[in-house]
Amino acid sequence: MADLAPEQGSKEKEKEKERHDASQPHLPPLEGAVGGQVVTRFPPEPNGYPHIGHAKAAIIDEEYARMYSGRLVLRFDDTNPLKERAEYYDAIREGLEWLGVKPDLEKNTSDDISLLHSYGRKLIEAGGAYVCTCSTDRIHDLRGKGLPCECRSESADILERTDKIFGGSYRQNEAIIRFKGDMSDPNTAMRDPTLFRIIEGNHPLLGDKVTLWPTYDFAAPIEDSHDGVTHAMRTKEYELRNELYFAILDRLQLRKPRLLEFSRLEFDGLPVSKRKITPLVQEGILSGWDDPRLPTLAALRRRGFVPQAIRRFVLSLGLTLADTKPPFETLEAFNRKIIDPLCMRLYFVPDPVEVKVLNVTPAKAVLKNHPVLDLGSRTVGVYDSVYISGKDAEGLKAGDVLRLMELYNIRISSTADLKSGSKSDPDSSESAYSPEKHEPREQKTASAPSVIVAEYAGNEVVQSMPKVQWVAKGDEVPFKVLVPKELYVGEEYNKNSLEVIQGFAESFISTLKRGTEIQLVRFGFCSIDSSNSAILTHR
RNA sequence: GCUCCGGUGGUGUAGUCCGGUUAAGCAUUUCGCCCUCUCAAGGCGACGAUCCCGGGUUCAAAUCCCGGCCGGAGCACCA
């Protein structure tokens, strides 16, 4: 209700307010933070699609920047031409935009390549680094033993070597620049780590003009310092490199940001690693990087998660070093609460079974799109037959009474077909539609009756009466719901990671746009994926 | 192997720095009840942790100290 920031759009203000609502999970205070002067940074490497792990880092970075009215820098850490690709810069930008993370500045580490080079040269000149021409094996070996190599000594040709490496006279693998640390330091990150290496690749932004590339260890501290970052957050696997980070800045006499670590975010069964995902995408087992079984932002989005839920979820995790995998259900709970009031309710019957109702006159049912909120309604004509789900039909016996939601009550007269009707082949679909191409698994159906006969049993809503959703015969459209399961069970790809549930839905469903979030009554929340399919977001 | 970091109910966390005022707050899950023409949301409630273990310091320890156990990370010319 504050009357501040009059120039800001009120809609924008609302959004901002919502996002930082005090009643929602929030982060602890930042040590050493001064209002208006905090600068954080999100430094992804453009080497893949952004996932939930990126979301955690980006959201924390942004929350802190906003919390102290500071600034957020998005810096693409693109110092390895072998891995970066132009499409990934875009994918990351898109992901952030969707998340609602708005950087105040966007830049690339590669923009500063000459700055980085000059600091590299400066470091060598100050005796803080040297050119090493040893083989990778030898370096590895000596590092393990805690012993220095000849290149390290102050010997003669250091100037010559320096000119050579900056002048581009060395080829890939012939020389690197190493930090002069302590070869016997218990922290192996300090045993003369690599600061620059030669990569004769094609950088998406700089092409092949540059071949001497800084490593993350060198670029990160300098960039952070140079970008005015006051609080640099990274995941805890970098902890051992903090010492190096500060040592580099010390020797270069550059301002030191504060460093904070937090644990990585990953879900059980939902691997984030490219090693596990890429092959599945390439082999076509997954539909792409937005396959609903993936923890990528694109997948979460396609599956029906909203950014606000991801933000709340991430904030609820807090800043902790403990390595744990939070339950995916928690994310679902956040999402469910947010989307529930926005989702239209529709009827879908898996495994449809026809119910013919006697003694009834054709009716027009007006179905509410939401039980309590005013989201409008739709009208469905019912002659005398409807479909209900196989599961609801299963236990019925003559005399049972149930309510077809928002229609009328029926009393079962006969389920005779149940017994005579095939106990046979559970995989043969008794419905007219046929499954499309590669469906991993068909919904298994116990012997379902083909037609149940019932009679009209009044229209009174009785609290205790079972209520089931239905689809009018004649109004039905074949519909399938993709149910994403764990992609990996342990180290193994889960062959049943995508279940496909077939059924009938109201024809109205096919008018919905892709990406529309709905709730299939007594089934779950779903994101419309095509005119005849949806993805289960969660129950 | 060496070094570093973690270890609070089924799960994720708050509290730990500045020891007592909560023998442990919140969320999620599960289970009840209420509401309800959904197995959703909402409301209420319940179950559930001797705060990894063992010592020590103290009138008092989840909180401090020591030892151990378990888990993770790093030891790349990746980030």
Short mmCIF file of N, CA and C in Angstrom, two decimals, chain A residues 383-456:
data_model
loop_
_atom_site.label_atom_id
_atom_site.label_comp_id
_atom_site.label_asym_id
_atom_site.label_seq_id
_atom_site.Cartn_x
_atom_site.Cartn_y
_atom_site.Cartn_z
N TYR A 383 -27.18 -37.29 -24.27
CA TYR A 383 -28.36 -37.99 -24.74
C TYR A 383 -28.73 -39.03 -23.70
N ASP A 384 -28.17 -40.20 -23.77
CA ASP A 384 -28.47 -41.15 -22.70
C ASP A 384 -27.29 -42.03 -22.34
N SER A 385 -26.14 -41.71 -22.95
CA SER A 385 -24.98 -42.52 -22.62
C SER A 385 -23.78 -41.66 -22.28
N VAL A 386 -23.04 -42.10 -21.32
CA VAL A 386 -21.82 -41.40 -20.95
C VAL A 386 -20.70 -42.42 -20.76
N TYR A 387 -19.50 -41.90 -20.67
CA TYR A 387 -18.37 -42.77 -20.33
C TYR A 387 -17.89 -42.41 -18.94
N ILE A 388 -17.55 -43.43 -18.21
CA ILE A 388 -16.89 -43.17 -16.93
C ILE A 388 -15.57 -43.93 -16.96
N SER A 389 -14.74 -43.66 -16.02
CA SER A 389 -13.42 -44.30 -16.06
C SER A 389 -13.50 -45.76 -15.69
N GLY A 390 -12.63 -46.54 -16.25
CA GLY A 390 -12.59 -47.97 -15.98
C GLY A 390 -12.43 -48.24 -14.50
N LYS A 391 -11.67 -47.39 -13.86
CA LYS A 391 -11.41 -47.59 -12.44
C LYS A 391 -12.70 -47.39 -11.63
N ASP A 392 -13.49 -46.39 -12.02
CA ASP A 392 -14.74 -46.16 -11.31
C ASP A 392 -15.74 -47.26 -11.60
N ALA A 393 -15.65 -47.82 -12.80
CA ALA A 393 -16.60 -48.85 -13.21
C ALA A 393 -16.30 -50.19 -12.55
N GLU A 394 -15.08 -50.35 -12.25
CA GLU A 394 -14.57 -51.63 -11.77
C GLU A 394 -15.40 -52.33 -10.69
N GLY A 395 -15.63 -51.65 -9.60
CA GLY A 395 -16.28 -52.36 -8.50
C GLY A 395 -17.80 -52.31 -8.51
N LEU A 396 -18.36 -51.72 -9.53
CA LEU A 396 -19.81 -51.51 -9.52
C LEU A 396 -20.61 -52.81 -9.57
N LYS A 397 -21.73 -52.80 -8.83
CA LYS A 397 -22.65 -53.92 -8.96
C LYS A 397 -24.07 -53.37 -9.06
N ALA A 398 -24.95 -54.21 -9.51
CA ALA A 398 -26.33 -53.78 -9.68
C ALA A 398 -26.85 -53.21 -8.37
N GLY A 399 -27.54 -52.08 -8.47
CA GLY A 399 -28.09 -51.49 -7.26
C GLY A 399 -27.25 -50.34 -6.74
N ASP A 400 -26.00 -50.31 -7.11
CA ASP A 400 -25.14 -49.21 -6.67
C ASP A 400 -25.65 -47.88 -7.22
N VAL A 401 -25.54 -46.87 -6.41
CA VAL A 401 -25.96 -45.55 -6.86
C VAL A 401 -24.74 -44.64 -6.88
N LEU A 402 -24.61 -43.88 -7.93
CA LEU A 402 -23.53 -42.90 -7.94
C LEU A 402 -23.95 -41.66 -8.70
N ARG A 403 -23.23 -40.61 -8.47
CA ARG A 403 -23.58 -39.35 -9.13
C ARG A 403 -22.60 -39.04 -10.23
N LEU A 404 -23.16 -38.73 -11.37
CA LEU A 404 -22.35 -38.21 -12.46
C LEU A 404 -22.26 -36.73 -12.15
N MET A 405 -21.10 -36.30 -11.82
CA MET A 405 -20.93 -34.94 -11.31
C MET A 405 -21.61 -33.88 -12.17
N GLU A 406 -22.37 -33.06 -11.52
CA GLU A 406 -23.06 -31.93 -12.15
C GLU A 406 -24.07 -32.35 -13.21
N LEU A 407 -24.43 -33.66 -13.17
CA LEU A 407 -25.42 -34.12 -14.14
C LEU A 407 -26.63 -34.68 -13.40
N TYR A 408 -26.56 -35.93 -13.03
CA TYR A 408 -27.62 -36.54 -12.23
C TYR A 408 -27.11 -37.85 -11.62
N ASN A 409 -27.95 -38.44 -10.82
CA ASN A 409 -27.57 -39.69 -10.18
C ASN A 409 -28.04 -40.87 -11.01
N ILE A 410 -27.34 -41.94 -10.91
CA ILE A 410 -27.78 -43.15 -11.62
C ILE A 410 -27.69 -44.35 -10.69
N ARG A 411 -28.57 -45.32 -10.99
CA ARG A 411 -28.52 -46.57 -10.24
C ARG A 411 -28.15 -47.66 -11.23
N ILE A 412 -27.16 -48.42 -10.90
CA ILE A 412 -26.67 -49.46 -11.80
C ILE A 412 -27.70 -50.59 -11.90
N SER A 413 -28.07 -50.93 -13.10
CA SER A 413 -29.01 -52.04 -13.28
C SER A 413 -28.26 -53.31 -13.62
N SER A 414 -27.32 -53.17 -14.47
CA SER A 414 -26.61 -54.38 -14.84
C SER A 414 -25.19 -54.09 -15.25
N THR A 415 -24.35 -54.97 -14.82
CA THR A 415 -22.97 -54.88 -15.24
C THR A 415 -22.62 -56.19 -15.90
N ALA A 416 -23.69 -56.83 -16.43
CA ALA A 416 -23.58 -58.16 -17.02
C ALA A 416 -22.39 -58.28 -17.95
N ASP A 417 -22.20 -57.25 -18.70
CA ASP A 417 -21.12 -57.29 -19.67
C ASP A 417 -19.76 -57.48 -19.01
N LEU A 418 -19.79 -57.12 -17.75
CA LEU A 418 -18.56 -57.23 -17.01
C LEU A 418 -18.04 -58.66 -17.02
N LYS A 419 -18.98 -59.55 -16.69
CA LYS A 419 -18.56 -60.95 -16.59
C LYS A 419 -18.30 -61.57 -17.95
N SER A 420 -19.26 -61.36 -18.83
CA SER A 420 -19.08 -61.95 -20.17
C SER A 420 -17.95 -61.24 -20.90
N GLY A 421 -17.86 -59.94 -20.65
CA GLY A 421 -16.85 -59.15 -21.33
C GLY A 421 -15.46 -59.62 -20.96
N SER A 422 -14.64 -59.59 -21.92
CA SER A 422 -13.31 -60.16 -21.86
C SER A 422 -12.58 -60.02 -20.54
N LYS A 423 -12.17 -61.12 -20.05
CA LYS A 423 -11.22 -61.08 -18.95
C LYS A 423 -9.85 -61.23 -19.62
N SER A 424 -9.98 -61.38 -20.89
CA SER A 424 -8.86 -61.76 -21.75
C SER A 424 -7.61 -60.88 -21.72
N ASP A 425 -7.43 -60.20 -22.76
CA ASP A 425 -6.18 -59.54 -23.03
C ASP A 425 -6.15 -58.11 -22.50
N PRO A 426 -5.42 -57.90 -21.48
CA PRO A 426 -5.40 -56.59 -20.86
C PRO A 426 -4.76 -55.52 -21.74
N ASP A 427 -3.97 -55.93 -22.69
CA ASP A 427 -3.28 -54.95 -23.52
C ASP A 427 -4.07 -54.51 -24.73
N SER A 428 -5.07 -55.31 -25.09
CA SER A 428 -5.86 -54.92 -26.25
C SER A 428 -6.79 -53.81 -25.83
N SER A 429 -6.74 -52.74 -26.55
CA SER A 429 -7.61 -51.63 -26.17
C SER A 429 -8.96 -51.85 -26.80
N GLU A 430 -9.96 -51.75 -25.96
CA GLU A 430 -11.30 -51.98 -26.47
C GLU A 430 -11.86 -50.71 -27.07
N SER A 431 -11.10 -49.67 -27.05
CA SER A 431 -11.59 -48.42 -27.60
C SER A 431 -11.16 -48.26 -29.05
N ALA A 432 -11.80 -47.31 -29.67
CA ALA A 432 -11.59 -47.15 -31.11
C ALA A 432 -10.23 -46.54 -31.45
N TYR A 433 -9.74 -45.70 -30.58
CA TYR A 433 -8.52 -44.99 -30.91
C TYR A 433 -7.30 -45.89 -30.81
N SER A 434 -6.29 -45.50 -31.49
CA SER A 434 -5.07 -46.28 -31.40
C SER A 434 -3.92 -45.41 -30.91
N PRO A 435 -3.08 -46.01 -30.15
CA PRO A 435 -1.96 -45.25 -29.62
C PRO A 435 -1.01 -44.80 -30.73
N GLU A 436 -0.42 -43.67 -30.52
CA GLU A 436 0.51 -43.19 -31.53
C GLU A 436 1.88 -43.80 -31.33
N LYS A 437 2.68 -43.60 -32.30
CA LYS A 437 4.02 -44.20 -32.39
C LYS A 437 4.66 -44.72 -31.11
N HIS A 438 5.82 -44.24 -30.79
CA HIS A 438 6.54 -44.85 -29.68
C HIS A 438 5.96 -44.55 -28.31
N GLU A 439 5.06 -45.38 -27.90
CA GLU A 439 4.58 -45.25 -26.54
C GLU A 439 5.23 -46.32 -25.69
N PRO A 440 5.97 -45.88 -24.70
CA PRO A 440 6.70 -46.83 -23.87
C PRO A 440 5.81 -47.87 -23.21
N ARG A 441 4.66 -47.42 -22.83
CA ARG A 441 3.84 -48.37 -22.10
C ARG A 441 2.37 -48.06 -22.30
N GLU A 442 1.62 -49.10 -22.41
CA GLU A 442 0.19 -48.95 -22.56
C GLU A 442 -0.45 -49.08 -21.19
N GLN A 443 -1.46 -48.30 -20.98
CA GLN A 443 -2.15 -48.40 -19.71
C GLN A 443 -2.77 -49.77 -19.58
N LYS A 444 -2.45 -50.42 -18.51
CA LYS A 444 -2.98 -51.77 -18.31
C LYS A 444 -4.39 -51.68 -17.72
N THR A 445 -5.27 -52.42 -18.29
CA THR A 445 -6.63 -52.38 -17.83
C THR A 445 -7.05 -53.76 -17.39
N ALA A 446 -7.64 -53.79 -16.24
CA ALA A 446 -8.21 -55.07 -15.85
C ALA A 446 -9.44 -55.24 -16.72
N SER A 447 -9.97 -56.39 -16.75
CA SER A 447 -11.12 -56.64 -17.60
C SER A 447 -12.22 -55.62 -17.31
N ALA A 448 -12.46 -54.78 -18.26
CA ALA A 448 -13.47 -53.76 -18.06
C ALA A 448 -14.71 -54.11 -18.87
N PRO A 449 -15.86 -53.78 -18.34
CA PRO A 449 -17.09 -54.08 -19.06
C PRO A 449 -17.21 -53.17 -20.27
N SER A 450 -17.87 -53.60 -21.28
CA SER A 450 -18.00 -52.73 -22.43
C SER A 450 -19.17 -51.77 -22.24
N VAL A 451 -20.28 -52.26 -21.71
CA VAL A 451 -21.39 -51.35 -21.46
C VAL A 451 -22.06 -51.67 -20.12
N ILE A 452 -22.23 -50.64 -19.36
CA ILE A 452 -22.95 -50.79 -18.10
C ILE A 452 -24.33 -50.19 -18.34
N VAL A 453 -25.33 -50.82 -17.80
CA VAL A 453 -26.67 -50.25 -17.94
C VAL A 453 -27.10 -49.72 -16.58
N ALA A 454 -27.67 -48.53 -16.62
CA ALA A 454 -28.09 -47.92 -15.37
C ALA A 454 -29.41 -47.21 -15.60
N GLU A 455 -30.00 -46.74 -14.52
CA GLU A 455 -31.22 -45.97 -14.70
C GLU A 455 -31.12 -44.67 -13.93
N TYR A 456 -31.84 -43.71 -14.39
CA TYR A 456 -31.86 -42.39 -13.77
C TYR A 456 -32.30 -42.54 -12.32
#
